[in-house]
RNA sequence: GGACGAUUAGCUCAGUUGGCAGAGCACUGGCCUCACAUGCCAGGGGUCACUGGUUCAAGUCCAGUAUCGUCCACCA
């Protein structure tokens, strides 16, 4: 009836809609239960699910499902980000395919078009999240440009303006000539490039530069104030011969100059270099912009006007060489700034932009982590966070794009005033004149920074906000620690007067099997959807969780996923065995029967596993949690308990059978609950077929340690039994005894443990395929192999099958092994420092161990002697 | 230039407070044993990068070295 292979697709397709329809994903705005909330790091609406998403969302779903089962009023709040540049790009490309530009459409029409695109194609990733099993509360789905969130953005902007923290400034900014917008410092990537370091004559001085083309914008020359070589020039104007004739230039002294580097002289181009801009400000040097927003030389560049900046560089060097102004050219490798989106070389230039003075906000956010109100996990990231916060610079928030939150500012050209307002303005509040609205939009990260409270209804005082803010944990990758996490901390503290999240769990990156970053250009992208298709969502999720060790990037290999697919199949078949043997099972009467050793043992092991899993999940050690369940289910439950259970299931002792059925069910059922956050689908499917309480495993309680207790006695007794069984199997293997042959075995237990082995004799017989005799006074039979298990001796009769030579080799090997161990222990105990200074119980334990080891050795040696005598 | 991380079995990686090294895969041998060959049983395999130090005891703590990697950064 039940197939012997687990087929995920049908199961997955069935349960997700069922859960959703029953409303299990929905959180309560008001509830007596404690709240647990995670806000999703909103993926770009342009995106489709990649491995990084799958990873982070799996971890979030594991936490969400676990907490939901644990009785929390749990909200995992989903949403998407409007992703300014990225989205604008997509639609611009579409237009290009139609032979149009956004200018052809005009701003309003273009923005309408983007919205239309969003409605049609922006939901891809949301659909894919469902495929992953994500238990988000879809009734609270948000988008960064929703009316509510837009209102929050506006409220924040205006407030910061009123507080003087937002301002406009003519400042040197990072300009992308390709994207035609300003970029924040964080959006500029550094890349080492080979270039030329050109030493040029500068009147009486000489200096080196990598950007000769900006020479035309020089308005000064700077040296270090303490540099004796150039002291005579400081404050003077010098006449220099340039490519476009003689120029008079001021020499200033500034600390920013490194006298050790180059000639110790720099040209100052305040219009095209951030350092020079600062020097220029300090010394009142004029700004001369020779490169325009299009990346081409401006009219101020004279005969170079209109040339591309790189072409101009080449031409100017050539011209200077002709004029004898170049002393020498050295190859030079240095970092250039690139646009994070299009990798175009960023041009520093001066322009009027909007900024946030984040310094005061950063101080509060920094303190929140330092004082433990926010915990960053793993803790190592806290240092990175602090360093960034301490060195923070103003945040450039305006963008020259069309898609995004428009900056709520208006200009009056009549009286030159600027107005920032919560409501749209039509006439100048000062002079009543006409107003011109600001065209720039805000950096996408501005709205993301408000995400934890804007999504909950702020600026209104909503029930959601009261219930779920501060959120419990933020799960994200380190790549957006500064872009997003830091800024949420700043904004949350400033506007809510409370941290936005208690914990920040920073996870690593997903790489391919070779450790390469997955990227389209490398062609090594593995599509999560195809993985789920081939191996099942549960196996995929479990793989991600099992690899999520803290602090290290994870390499995703197909083999690994396949291994966990096998695990799902193993679980399926274990359940199949249980389900097909429940005939006559009476949940009410079964517990009355006395549990056998194996029952007590597996129940104890379950309790222990529950403890380990809970502890691991509390500490965000997903891999430890996953691994504990894996080991328990496969090694303990399947490999040992199920094999043991078969005896009574297939036997005729009805009481034993009932008791076994009971254990099978009462161990498997909580194990499924324990596993559910990782493997939601298969666990639900099996759980529904097992005797259970409740409508769905999704809303069943997460197992607690108190549900069952560990059983040290049963653990030790089972260890002895398992040791004997393994020893017998070992001998069978080493001696090449065919599996079909039933061995004859004598166990000689120590006097104290005699009862255990007598009681468990049938168990050993079944598991080891042997006829077992337990006799505390037994002597070693002729032609038998010896194994020493703890304090018991096991004789395996090999008459007829024994190979004496092989047995001798085996014994010799064991003796060598134990000799090493004994030598180690002896050496340890021989040292007076150890004996005197280590805790008494540790020394005592060592002594006991040595005694045991020597006993084992004596037996082995005796055995070897017996063989050398040719057997008795 | 600064900061951080990594280095453990053939491969990919665990190893939380110091107490004789673990998993998965791969490998070897034997098994289609009535849940599962996507499986079962057994086995081999490690100077925990290197050098010193602290300690009775170091993969674990400290210092340094080497190699790899990541992030940050206004030496033109």
Short mmCIF file of N, CA and C (backbone and C1' of nucleotides) in Angstrom, two decimals, chain A residues 6 8 12 51 54 132 510-513 518 525-547 554-570 630 634 679, chain B residues 12 24-25 38-39:
data_model
loop_
_atom_site.label_atom_id
_atom_site.label_comp_id
_atom_site.label_asym_id
_atom_site.label_seq_id
_atom_site.Cartn_x
_atom_site.Cartn_y
_atom_site.Cartn_z
N UNK A 6 10.08 7.27 -0.80
CA UNK A 6 9.37 8.50 -0.50
C UNK A 6 9.33 9.38 -1.75
N UNK A 8 8.40 12.96 -2.80
CA UNK A 8 8.08 14.24 -2.15
C UNK A 8 7.04 15.09 -2.88
N UNK A 12 4.30 17.42 -0.92
CA UNK A 12 4.57 18.84 -0.78
C UNK A 12 3.44 19.68 -1.38
N UNK A 51 20.18 30.39 -4.18
CA UNK A 51 20.62 29.59 -3.03
C UNK A 51 20.70 30.40 -1.75
N UNK A 54 17.30 30.75 -0.40
CA UNK A 54 16.83 29.46 0.11
C UNK A 54 17.44 29.18 1.47
N UNK A 132 9.21 26.56 -0.99
CA UNK A 132 10.22 26.20 0.00
C UNK A 132 9.58 25.80 1.32
N UNK A 510 26.40 30.93 0.72
CA UNK A 510 26.35 29.62 0.09
C UNK A 510 27.25 29.64 -1.14
N UNK A 511 28.14 28.70 -1.20
CA UNK A 511 29.02 28.60 -2.37
C UNK A 511 28.78 27.28 -3.08
N UNK A 512 29.43 27.11 -4.22
CA UNK A 512 29.25 25.84 -4.93
C UNK A 512 30.18 24.79 -4.33
N UNK A 513 30.16 23.60 -4.90
CA UNK A 513 30.92 22.49 -4.30
C UNK A 513 32.42 22.77 -4.28
N UNK A 518 28.59 31.58 -6.11
CA UNK A 518 27.73 31.28 -7.25
C UNK A 518 27.42 32.57 -8.00
N UNK A 525 25.74 28.50 -11.04
CA UNK A 525 24.55 28.71 -10.22
C UNK A 525 23.70 27.44 -10.19
N UNK A 526 23.38 27.01 -8.99
CA UNK A 526 22.49 25.87 -8.85
C UNK A 526 21.12 26.43 -8.48
N UNK A 527 20.12 26.06 -9.24
CA UNK A 527 18.79 26.59 -9.03
C UNK A 527 18.08 25.80 -7.92
N UNK A 528 17.70 26.50 -6.86
CA UNK A 528 17.04 25.80 -5.75
C UNK A 528 15.79 25.04 -6.19
N UNK A 529 15.09 25.60 -7.16
CA UNK A 529 13.86 24.94 -7.58
C UNK A 529 14.12 23.59 -8.22
N UNK A 530 15.20 23.51 -8.99
CA UNK A 530 15.50 22.23 -9.61
C UNK A 530 15.99 21.24 -8.56
N UNK A 531 16.68 21.75 -7.54
CA UNK A 531 17.11 20.87 -6.45
C UNK A 531 15.90 20.31 -5.73
N UNK A 532 14.92 21.17 -5.46
CA UNK A 532 13.72 20.72 -4.77
C UNK A 532 12.95 19.72 -5.63
N UNK A 533 12.98 19.99 -6.90
CA UNK A 533 12.31 19.10 -7.85
C UNK A 533 12.92 17.70 -7.80
N UNK A 534 14.25 17.68 -7.77
CA UNK A 534 14.94 16.39 -7.87
C UNK A 534 15.04 15.64 -6.55
N UNK A 535 15.26 16.38 -5.47
CA UNK A 535 15.51 15.70 -4.19
C UNK A 535 14.42 15.92 -3.16
N UNK A 536 13.53 16.84 -3.43
CA UNK A 536 12.49 17.14 -2.45
C UNK A 536 12.87 18.34 -1.59
N UNK A 537 11.87 19.10 -1.25
CA UNK A 537 12.09 20.30 -0.45
C UNK A 537 12.65 19.97 0.93
N UNK A 538 12.12 18.91 1.54
CA UNK A 538 12.59 18.56 2.87
C UNK A 538 14.08 18.25 2.89
N UNK A 539 14.51 17.45 1.93
CA UNK A 539 15.92 17.08 1.87
C UNK A 539 16.78 18.32 1.66
N UNK A 540 16.30 19.21 0.82
CA UNK A 540 17.03 20.43 0.52
C UNK A 540 17.14 21.31 1.77
N UNK A 541 16.02 21.51 2.43
CA UNK A 541 16.01 22.33 3.64
C UNK A 541 16.93 21.72 4.70
N UNK A 542 16.84 20.42 4.86
CA UNK A 542 17.64 19.77 5.89
C UNK A 542 19.12 19.93 5.58
N UNK A 543 19.47 19.82 4.31
CA UNK A 543 20.86 20.00 3.91
C UNK A 543 21.36 21.38 4.31
N UNK A 544 20.58 22.39 3.97
CA UNK A 544 20.99 23.75 4.28
C UNK A 544 21.18 23.94 5.78
N UNK A 545 20.23 23.42 6.55
CA UNK A 545 20.34 23.57 8.00
C UNK A 545 21.53 22.80 8.55
N UNK A 546 21.74 21.61 8.00
CA UNK A 546 22.83 20.77 8.51
C UNK A 546 24.20 21.36 8.20
N UNK A 547 24.26 22.20 7.17
CA UNK A 547 25.55 22.79 6.80
C UNK A 547 25.75 24.16 7.43
N UNK A 554 29.34 27.94 3.38
CA UNK A 554 29.02 26.54 3.17
C UNK A 554 29.12 26.18 1.70
N UNK A 555 29.62 25.00 1.48
CA UNK A 555 29.74 24.50 0.12
C UNK A 555 28.62 23.50 -0.11
N UNK A 556 27.85 23.81 -1.10
CA UNK A 556 26.70 22.96 -1.36
C UNK A 556 27.04 21.99 -2.47
N UNK A 557 27.03 20.71 -2.13
CA UNK A 557 27.30 19.73 -3.18
C UNK A 557 26.09 18.83 -3.34
N UNK A 558 25.95 18.34 -4.53
CA UNK A 558 24.81 17.49 -4.83
C UNK A 558 24.83 16.22 -3.99
N UNK A 559 26.04 15.71 -3.79
CA UNK A 559 26.19 14.49 -2.99
C UNK A 559 25.59 14.65 -1.61
N UNK A 560 25.82 15.83 -1.09
CA UNK A 560 25.33 16.11 0.25
C UNK A 560 23.80 16.09 0.28
N UNK A 561 23.22 16.74 -0.70
CA UNK A 561 21.76 16.78 -0.75
C UNK A 561 21.21 15.37 -0.93
N UNK A 562 21.90 14.63 -1.77
CA UNK A 562 21.48 13.26 -2.02
C UNK A 562 21.49 12.45 -0.72
N UNK A 563 22.51 12.69 0.08
CA UNK A 563 22.61 12.00 1.36
C UNK A 563 21.41 12.27 2.24
N UNK A 564 20.96 13.51 2.25
CA UNK A 564 19.82 13.85 3.10
C UNK A 564 18.51 13.44 2.45
N UNK A 565 18.52 13.32 1.13
CA UNK A 565 17.36 12.73 0.46
C UNK A 565 17.21 11.28 0.95
N UNK A 566 18.35 10.62 1.07
CA UNK A 566 18.32 9.26 1.58
C UNK A 566 17.80 9.20 3.01
N UNK A 567 18.13 10.24 3.74
CA UNK A 567 17.67 10.31 5.13
C UNK A 567 16.14 10.40 5.17
N UNK A 568 15.59 11.22 4.29
CA UNK A 568 14.13 11.34 4.22
C UNK A 568 13.54 9.99 3.87
N UNK A 569 14.18 9.30 2.96
CA UNK A 569 13.70 7.98 2.56
C UNK A 569 13.79 6.98 3.71
N UNK A 570 14.85 7.11 4.47
CA UNK A 570 15.04 6.23 5.63
C UNK A 570 13.90 6.44 6.62
N UNK A 630 19.38 13.59 13.10
CA UNK A 630 19.84 12.63 12.11
C UNK A 630 20.43 11.39 12.79
N UNK A 634 18.53 7.76 12.67
CA UNK A 634 19.14 6.73 11.84
C UNK A 634 19.86 5.69 12.70
N UNK A 679 12.05 19.56 8.27
CA UNK A 679 11.43 18.81 7.18
C UNK A 679 9.91 18.85 7.37
P U B 12 38.23 19.73 0.19
"O5'" U B 12 36.77 19.68 0.83
"C5'" U B 12 35.65 20.00 0.02
"C4'" U B 12 34.39 19.94 0.85
"C3'" U B 12 34.44 20.70 2.17
"O3'" U B 12 34.22 22.09 1.98
"C1'" U B 12 33.50 18.56 2.52
P G B 24 28.29 8.87 9.52
"O5'" G B 24 28.09 9.79 8.24
"C5'" G B 24 26.85 10.44 7.99
"C4'" G B 24 26.99 11.31 6.77
"C3'" G B 24 27.57 10.61 5.55
"O3'" G B 24 26.58 9.90 4.83
"C1'" G B 24 28.70 12.65 5.89
P C B 25 26.98 8.57 4.09
"O5'" C B 25 27.91 9.09 2.91
"C5'" C B 25 27.38 9.88 1.86
"C4'" C B 25 28.49 10.45 1.01
"C3'" C B 25 29.45 9.45 0.40
"O3'" C B 25 28.93 8.87 -0.78
"C1'" C B 25 30.68 11.22 1.37
P U B 38 19.53 2.19 -4.42
"O5'" U B 38 19.53 3.24 -3.22
"C5'" U B 38 20.72 4.08 -2.95
"C4'" U B 38 20.37 4.96 -1.78
"C3'" U B 38 19.57 4.16 -0.75
"O3'" U B 38 20.19 3.87 0.47
"C1'" U B 38 18.28 6.01 -1.61
P G B 39 21.02 4.55 1.44
"O5'" G B 39 20.65 3.67 2.70
"C5'" G B 39 19.30 3.32 2.95
"C4'" G B 39 19.14 1.83 3.19
"C3'" G B 39 20.16 1.16 4.09
"O3'" G B 39 19.96 1.49 5.43
"C1'" G B 39 19.73 -0.23 2.24
#
